[in-house]
Short mmCIF file of N, CA, C and O in Angstrom, two decimals:
data_model
loop_
_atom_site.label_atom_id
_atom_site.label_comp_id
_atom_site.label_asym_id
_atom_site.label_seq_id
_atom_site.Cartn_x
_atom_site.Cartn_y
_atom_site.Cartn_z
N MET A 1 32.55 -5.42 18.51
CA MET A 1 30.89 -5.45 19.09
C MET A 1 30.00 -6.08 17.99
O MET A 1 30.31 -6.36 16.92
N GLN A 2 29.45 -7.23 18.48
CA GLN A 2 28.27 -8.03 17.67
C GLN A 2 27.24 -6.92 17.27
O GLN A 2 26.84 -6.12 18.19
N ASN A 3 26.73 -7.62 16.30
CA ASN A 3 25.46 -7.10 15.96
C ASN A 3 24.19 -7.28 17.03
O ASN A 3 24.37 -8.31 17.69
N GLN A 4 23.45 -6.55 17.02
CA GLN A 4 22.46 -6.54 17.87
C GLN A 4 21.05 -6.65 17.10
O GLN A 4 20.80 -5.95 16.44
N LEU A 5 20.15 -7.50 17.83
CA LEU A 5 18.66 -7.60 17.20
C LEU A 5 17.72 -6.91 17.94
O LEU A 5 17.55 -7.05 19.24
N VAL A 6 17.43 -5.83 17.34
CA VAL A 6 16.34 -5.10 18.42
C VAL A 6 14.75 -5.03 17.70
O VAL A 6 14.59 -5.00 16.78
N ASN A 7 13.96 -5.93 18.78
CA ASN A 7 12.65 -5.95 18.48
C ASN A 7 11.80 -4.99 18.82
O ASN A 7 11.67 -4.30 20.12
N TYR A 8 11.28 -3.90 17.94
CA TYR A 8 10.36 -2.64 18.18
C TYR A 8 9.10 -3.20 18.66
O TYR A 8 8.33 -2.55 19.41
N ASN A 9 8.23 -4.12 17.98
CA ASN A 9 7.27 -4.67 18.38
C ASN A 9 7.16 -6.31 17.74
O ASN A 9 8.09 -6.38 17.20
N SER A 10 6.42 -6.91 18.18
CA SER A 10 6.12 -8.04 17.39
C SER A 10 6.18 -8.49 15.80
O SER A 10 6.88 -9.40 15.33
N ASN A 11 5.99 -7.07 15.01
CA ASN A 11 5.91 -7.24 13.69
C ASN A 11 7.14 -6.79 13.05
O ASN A 11 7.29 -6.57 11.68
N VAL A 12 8.21 -6.22 13.69
CA VAL A 12 9.08 -5.49 13.18
C VAL A 12 10.28 -6.01 13.53
O VAL A 12 10.51 -5.71 14.90
N THR A 13 11.63 -6.36 12.92
CA THR A 13 12.71 -6.37 13.53
C THR A 13 13.65 -5.79 12.86
O THR A 13 13.38 -5.40 11.68
N SER A 14 14.70 -5.24 13.56
CA SER A 14 15.93 -4.49 12.84
C SER A 14 17.19 -5.07 13.29
O SER A 14 17.30 -5.37 14.37
N GLN A 15 18.08 -4.84 12.71
CA GLN A 15 19.38 -5.30 12.92
C GLN A 15 20.42 -4.18 12.60
O GLN A 15 20.38 -3.34 11.85
N TYR A 16 20.89 -3.89 13.83
CA TYR A 16 21.94 -2.59 14.10
C TYR A 16 23.21 -3.16 14.16
O TYR A 16 23.62 -4.11 14.86
N ILE A 17 24.08 -2.67 13.05
CA ILE A 17 25.44 -2.92 12.97
C ILE A 17 26.22 -1.63 13.50
O ILE A 17 26.12 -0.71 12.68
N PRO A 18 26.96 -1.93 14.79
CA PRO A 18 27.31 -0.66 15.28
C PRO A 18 28.56 0.06 14.36
O PRO A 18 29.27 -0.71 14.12
N ALA A 19 28.94 1.29 14.46
CA ALA A 19 29.99 1.82 14.16
C ALA A 19 31.28 1.65 14.82
O ALA A 19 30.84 1.43 16.06
N THR A 20 32.19 1.59 14.37
CA THR A 20 33.73 1.54 15.00
C THR A 20 34.17 3.15 14.76
O THR A 20 33.67 3.90 14.32
N VAL A 21 35.13 3.06 15.64
CA VAL A 21 35.90 4.56 15.87
C VAL A 21 36.38 4.94 14.32
O VAL A 21 36.10 6.31 14.18
N SER A 22 36.98 4.06 13.75
CA SER A 22 37.75 4.37 12.39
C SER A 22 36.52 4.56 11.28
O SER A 22 37.10 4.73 10.22
N ASP A 23 35.37 3.79 11.60
CA ASP A 23 34.23 3.68 10.34
C ASP A 23 33.09 4.37 11.12
O ASP A 23 32.25 3.82 11.80
N LEU A 24 32.79 5.44 10.32
CA LEU A 24 31.76 6.24 11.00
C LEU A 24 30.36 6.02 10.06
O LEU A 24 29.73 7.11 9.31
N SER A 25 30.22 4.87 9.82
CA SER A 25 28.98 4.45 9.22
C SER A 25 28.17 3.22 9.83
O SER A 25 29.00 2.43 10.50
N TRP A 26 27.35 3.00 9.13
CA TRP A 26 26.55 1.98 10.13
C TRP A 26 25.28 1.59 8.76
O TRP A 26 24.73 2.21 8.04
N ASN A 27 24.96 0.32 9.14
CA ASN A 27 23.72 -0.42 8.12
C ASN A 27 22.77 -0.47 9.10
O ASN A 27 22.73 -1.17 10.21
N ILE A 28 21.37 -0.43 8.83
CA ILE A 28 20.26 -0.97 9.15
C ILE A 28 19.39 -1.74 8.68
O ILE A 28 19.03 -1.00 7.02
N ASN A 29 19.35 -2.78 8.87
CA ASN A 29 18.18 -3.59 8.11
C ASN A 29 17.14 -4.08 8.64
O ASN A 29 16.86 -4.28 9.95
N SER A 30 15.75 -3.44 7.90
CA SER A 30 14.55 -3.95 8.86
C SER A 30 13.61 -4.98 8.03
O SER A 30 13.74 -5.03 6.46
N ARG A 31 12.75 -5.69 8.50
CA ARG A 31 11.75 -6.44 8.14
C ARG A 31 10.34 -6.11 8.62
O ARG A 31 10.66 -6.26 9.78
N GLN A 32 9.46 -5.97 7.81
CA GLN A 32 8.16 -5.95 8.49
C GLN A 32 7.35 -6.85 7.65
O GLN A 32 7.10 -6.93 6.35
N GLU A 33 6.30 -7.86 8.22
CA GLU A 33 5.66 -8.52 7.68
C GLU A 33 4.41 -7.80 7.52
O GLU A 33 3.65 -7.05 8.08
N VAL A 34 3.87 -8.23 6.24
CA VAL A 34 2.97 -7.71 5.59
C VAL A 34 1.59 -8.37 5.12
O VAL A 34 1.99 -9.63 4.60
N ASN A 35 0.53 -8.36 5.51
CA ASN A 35 -0.46 -9.64 5.03
C ASN A 35 -1.81 -8.89 4.56
O ASN A 35 -2.27 -7.43 5.10
N TYR A 36 -2.25 -9.23 3.55
CA TYR A 36 -3.64 -8.54 2.95
C TYR A 36 -4.22 -9.39 2.03
O TYR A 36 -3.63 -10.60 1.70
N GLN A 37 -5.25 -9.29 1.85
CA GLN A 37 -6.11 -9.95 1.29
C GLN A 37 -6.30 -9.60 -0.48
O GLN A 37 -6.46 -8.40 -0.49
N VAL A 38 -6.33 -10.72 -1.30
CA VAL A 38 -6.44 -10.46 -2.42
C VAL A 38 -7.93 -11.07 -3.07
O VAL A 38 -8.37 -12.04 -2.96
N ILE A 39 -8.62 -9.82 -3.93
CA ILE A 39 -10.00 -10.44 -4.30
C ILE A 39 -10.15 -10.39 -5.82
O ILE A 39 -9.60 -9.23 -6.14
N VAL A 40 -10.41 -11.41 -6.57
CA VAL A 40 -10.31 -11.48 -7.76
C VAL A 40 -12.09 -11.25 -8.17
O VAL A 40 -13.11 -11.72 -7.51
N SER A 41 -12.24 -10.33 -8.70
CA SER A 41 -13.75 -9.80 -9.18
C SER A 41 -13.59 -9.31 -10.74
O SER A 41 -13.21 -8.67 -11.25
N ARG A 42 -14.73 -10.15 -11.60
CA ARG A 42 -14.97 -9.52 -13.03
C ARG A 42 -15.63 -8.30 -12.67
O ARG A 42 -16.63 -8.13 -11.98
N GLY A 43 -15.23 -7.87 -13.99
CA GLY A 43 -16.16 -6.17 -14.08
C GLY A 43 -15.71 -5.65 -13.12
O GLY A 43 -16.48 -4.57 -12.60
N LEU A 44 -14.75 -5.00 -12.83
CA LEU A 44 -14.37 -4.64 -11.34
C LEU A 44 -14.89 -3.00 -11.36
O LEU A 44 -15.01 -2.77 -10.52
N LEU A 45 -14.40 -2.74 -12.81
CA LEU A 45 -14.71 -1.30 -12.67
C LEU A 45 -16.28 -0.70 -13.32
O LEU A 45 -16.11 -0.04 -13.80
N ASP A 46 -16.83 -1.64 -13.40
CA ASP A 46 -18.22 -1.49 -13.79
C ASP A 46 -18.94 -1.21 -12.93
O ASP A 46 -19.09 -1.45 -11.69
N PRO A 47 -19.36 0.17 -12.70
CA PRO A 47 -20.09 1.05 -11.38
C PRO A 47 -21.07 0.12 -11.02
O PRO A 47 -21.43 0.20 -9.58
N SER A 48 -21.76 -0.95 -11.48
CA SER A 48 -22.77 -1.77 -10.90
C SER A 48 -21.79 -2.80 -9.84
O SER A 48 -22.68 -3.54 -9.28
N ASN A 49 -20.45 -2.78 -10.07
CA ASN A 49 -19.93 -3.76 -8.98
C ASN A 49 -19.56 -2.82 -8.06
O ASN A 49 -18.55 -2.11 -8.26
N ALA A 50 -20.00 -3.37 -6.95
CA ALA A 50 -19.42 -2.88 -5.53
C ALA A 50 -18.08 -2.97 -5.08
O ALA A 50 -17.69 -2.48 -3.95
N THR A 51 -17.31 -4.19 -5.43
CA THR A 51 -16.43 -4.77 -4.64
C THR A 51 -15.43 -4.07 -4.27
O THR A 51 -14.72 -3.61 -3.46
N LEU A 52 -14.86 -2.88 -5.41
CA LEU A 52 -13.90 -1.92 -5.13
C LEU A 52 -14.29 -0.98 -4.47
O LEU A 52 -13.31 -0.46 -3.37
N ALA A 53 -15.13 -0.33 -4.73
CA ALA A 53 -16.01 0.79 -3.64
C ALA A 53 -15.99 0.62 -2.29
O ALA A 53 -15.35 1.10 -1.25
N THR A 54 -16.87 -0.75 -1.87
CA THR A 54 -16.96 -1.23 -0.74
C THR A 54 -15.65 -1.64 0.33
O THR A 54 -15.81 -1.52 1.16
N THR A 55 -14.62 -2.37 -0.65
CA THR A 55 -13.18 -2.32 -0.21
C THR A 55 -12.78 -1.26 0.54
O THR A 55 -11.93 -1.46 1.27
N CYS A 56 -12.55 -0.20 -0.38
CA CYS A 56 -12.00 0.91 -0.07
C CYS A 56 -12.86 1.91 1.36
O CYS A 56 -12.51 2.95 1.66
N GLY A 57 -13.97 1.34 1.68
CA GLY A 57 -15.06 1.94 2.63
C GLY A 57 -15.78 2.99 2.10
O GLY A 57 -16.33 4.00 2.79
N ALA A 58 -16.31 2.90 0.63
CA ALA A 58 -17.14 3.85 0.09
C ALA A 58 -18.62 3.44 0.26
O ALA A 58 -18.67 2.10 -0.07
N SER A 59 -19.53 4.26 0.59
CA SER A 59 -20.72 3.78 0.13
C SER A 59 -21.55 4.17 -0.63
O SER A 59 -22.66 3.95 -1.16
N GLY A 60 -20.81 5.25 -1.54
CA GLY A 60 -21.69 5.92 -2.69
C GLY A 60 -22.51 7.16 -2.24
O GLY A 60 -23.21 7.62 -3.04
N TYR A 61 -23.01 7.01 -0.89
CA TYR A 61 -23.93 7.99 -0.42
C TYR A 61 -23.10 9.36 -0.04
O TYR A 61 -23.39 10.39 -0.11
N ASN A 62 -21.96 8.98 0.63
CA ASN A 62 -21.34 10.24 1.24
C ASN A 62 -19.91 10.34 0.46
O ASN A 62 -19.63 9.50 0.05
N LEU A 63 -19.40 11.30 0.28
CA LEU A 63 -18.28 11.81 -0.24
C LEU A 63 -17.13 11.12 0.34
O LEU A 63 -16.99 10.83 1.56
N ALA A 64 -16.64 10.19 -0.51
CA ALA A 64 -15.08 9.46 0.12
C ALA A 64 -13.81 10.05 -0.51
O ALA A 64 -14.02 9.68 -1.88
N LYS A 65 -13.09 10.39 0.20
CA LYS A 65 -11.63 10.60 -0.31
C LYS A 65 -10.71 9.47 -0.37
O LYS A 65 -10.48 8.87 1.08
N ARG A 66 -9.89 8.90 -1.29
CA ARG A 66 -9.10 7.95 -1.23
C ARG A 66 -7.89 8.40 -2.07
O ARG A 66 -8.12 8.85 -3.15
N LEU A 67 -6.74 7.65 -1.73
CA LEU A 67 -5.38 7.61 -2.30
C LEU A 67 -5.62 6.67 -3.35
O LEU A 67 -5.52 5.47 -3.19
N VAL A 68 -5.26 6.84 -4.60
CA VAL A 68 -5.23 6.13 -5.92
C VAL A 68 -4.02 6.28 -6.67
O VAL A 68 -3.60 7.13 -7.14
N VAL A 69 -3.07 5.22 -6.73
CA VAL A 69 -1.96 5.29 -7.16
C VAL A 69 -1.94 4.41 -8.44
O VAL A 69 -2.27 2.96 -8.30
N ILE A 70 -1.52 4.67 -9.65
CA ILE A 70 -1.44 3.57 -10.68
C ILE A 70 -0.26 4.21 -11.78
O ILE A 70 0.03 5.36 -11.59
N ASP A 71 0.23 3.26 -12.20
CA ASP A 71 1.36 3.69 -13.03
C ASP A 71 0.77 4.15 -14.67
O ASP A 71 -0.63 4.19 -14.93
N ARG A 72 1.55 4.64 -15.37
CA ARG A 72 1.18 5.16 -16.66
C ARG A 72 0.36 4.27 -17.81
O ARG A 72 -0.41 4.54 -18.23
N VAL A 73 0.86 3.01 -17.44
CA VAL A 73 0.09 1.94 -18.35
C VAL A 73 -1.10 1.75 -18.15
O VAL A 73 -1.98 1.73 -18.85
N VAL A 74 -1.50 1.52 -16.77
CA VAL A 74 -2.84 1.39 -16.32
C VAL A 74 -3.56 2.61 -16.56
O VAL A 74 -4.70 2.61 -16.99
N ALA A 75 -2.98 4.01 -16.25
CA ALA A 75 -3.53 5.28 -16.77
C ALA A 75 -4.05 5.22 -18.18
O ALA A 75 -5.22 5.75 -18.28
N ASN A 76 -3.40 4.91 -18.98
CA ASN A 76 -3.61 4.82 -20.35
C ASN A 76 -4.79 3.96 -20.77
O ASN A 76 -5.46 4.07 -21.64
N LEU A 77 -4.96 2.92 -20.32
CA LEU A 77 -5.58 1.73 -20.21
C LEU A 77 -7.06 1.95 -19.61
O LEU A 77 -8.25 1.60 -20.30
N TYR A 78 -6.96 2.36 -18.40
CA TYR A 78 -8.06 2.40 -17.94
C TYR A 78 -8.52 3.67 -17.10
O TYR A 78 -9.79 3.81 -16.40
N LYS A 79 -8.10 4.75 -17.34
CA LYS A 79 -8.48 5.93 -16.53
C LYS A 79 -9.61 6.70 -16.77
O LYS A 79 -10.64 7.15 -15.92
N THR A 80 -10.41 6.49 -18.14
CA THR A 80 -11.80 6.81 -18.21
C THR A 80 -13.04 5.85 -17.39
O THR A 80 -13.49 6.65 -16.90
N GLN A 81 -12.40 4.54 -17.37
CA GLN A 81 -13.24 3.59 -16.76
C GLN A 81 -13.06 4.20 -15.11
O GLN A 81 -14.04 4.00 -14.33
N LEU A 82 -11.74 4.44 -14.86
CA LEU A 82 -11.79 4.55 -13.30
C LEU A 82 -12.72 5.67 -13.02
O LEU A 82 -13.10 5.69 -11.85
N ASP A 83 -12.57 6.92 -13.57
CA ASP A 83 -13.13 8.20 -13.52
C ASP A 83 -14.59 8.00 -13.55
O ASP A 83 -15.15 8.31 -12.34
N ALA A 84 -15.05 7.28 -14.40
CA ALA A 84 -16.49 6.89 -14.16
C ALA A 84 -17.19 6.10 -12.87
O ALA A 84 -18.07 6.35 -12.62
N TYR A 85 -15.92 4.84 -12.79
CA TYR A 85 -16.30 4.10 -11.58
C TYR A 85 -16.25 5.04 -10.33
O TYR A 85 -17.16 4.83 -9.19
N PHE A 86 -15.09 5.89 -9.97
CA PHE A 86 -15.19 6.85 -8.89
C PHE A 86 -16.39 7.71 -8.89
O PHE A 86 -16.94 7.92 -7.72
N SER A 87 -16.94 8.21 -9.89
CA SER A 87 -17.80 9.04 -10.03
C SER A 87 -18.86 8.65 -9.52
O SER A 87 -19.78 8.97 -9.00
N ALA A 88 -19.46 7.57 -10.07
CA ALA A 88 -20.36 6.76 -9.62
C ALA A 88 -20.58 6.17 -8.31
O ALA A 88 -21.72 6.44 -7.68
N TRP A 89 -19.66 6.18 -7.64
CA TRP A 89 -19.45 5.85 -5.95
C TRP A 89 -19.08 7.01 -5.36
O TRP A 89 -18.99 6.85 -4.17
N ASN A 90 -19.08 8.09 -5.86
CA ASN A 90 -18.85 9.34 -5.04
C ASN A 90 -17.62 9.29 -4.45
O ASN A 90 -17.58 9.92 -3.36
N ILE A 91 -16.59 8.94 -5.16
CA ILE A 91 -15.09 8.91 -4.57
C ILE A 91 -14.27 9.82 -5.34
O ILE A 91 -14.38 9.84 -6.48
N VAL A 92 -13.58 10.54 -4.37
CA VAL A 92 -12.82 11.54 -5.17
C VAL A 92 -11.41 11.16 -4.76
O VAL A 92 -10.79 10.78 -3.90
N PRO A 93 -10.74 10.57 -5.93
CA PRO A 93 -9.33 9.91 -5.54
C PRO A 93 -8.52 11.25 -5.68
O PRO A 93 -8.50 12.41 -5.93
#
């Protein structure tokens, strides 16, 4: 049996390799195109800089809950600044 290409939608394609009677395993490979904008901003964690807050949809007036993922190195270097920035913009990470 040949590999089949399955299109779930225009952005995702998967390749299915069917199992044989003697081989009860299969491989599934998927690809999904991802597009995003990168913004370079000086003083990003300065509370007077609205770039980060407005990009994640915070207005500073209403409480905004956001998922924030940082690694240990970034946390060690910037956690105090991140906490102050989020507090100033009424963002709860």
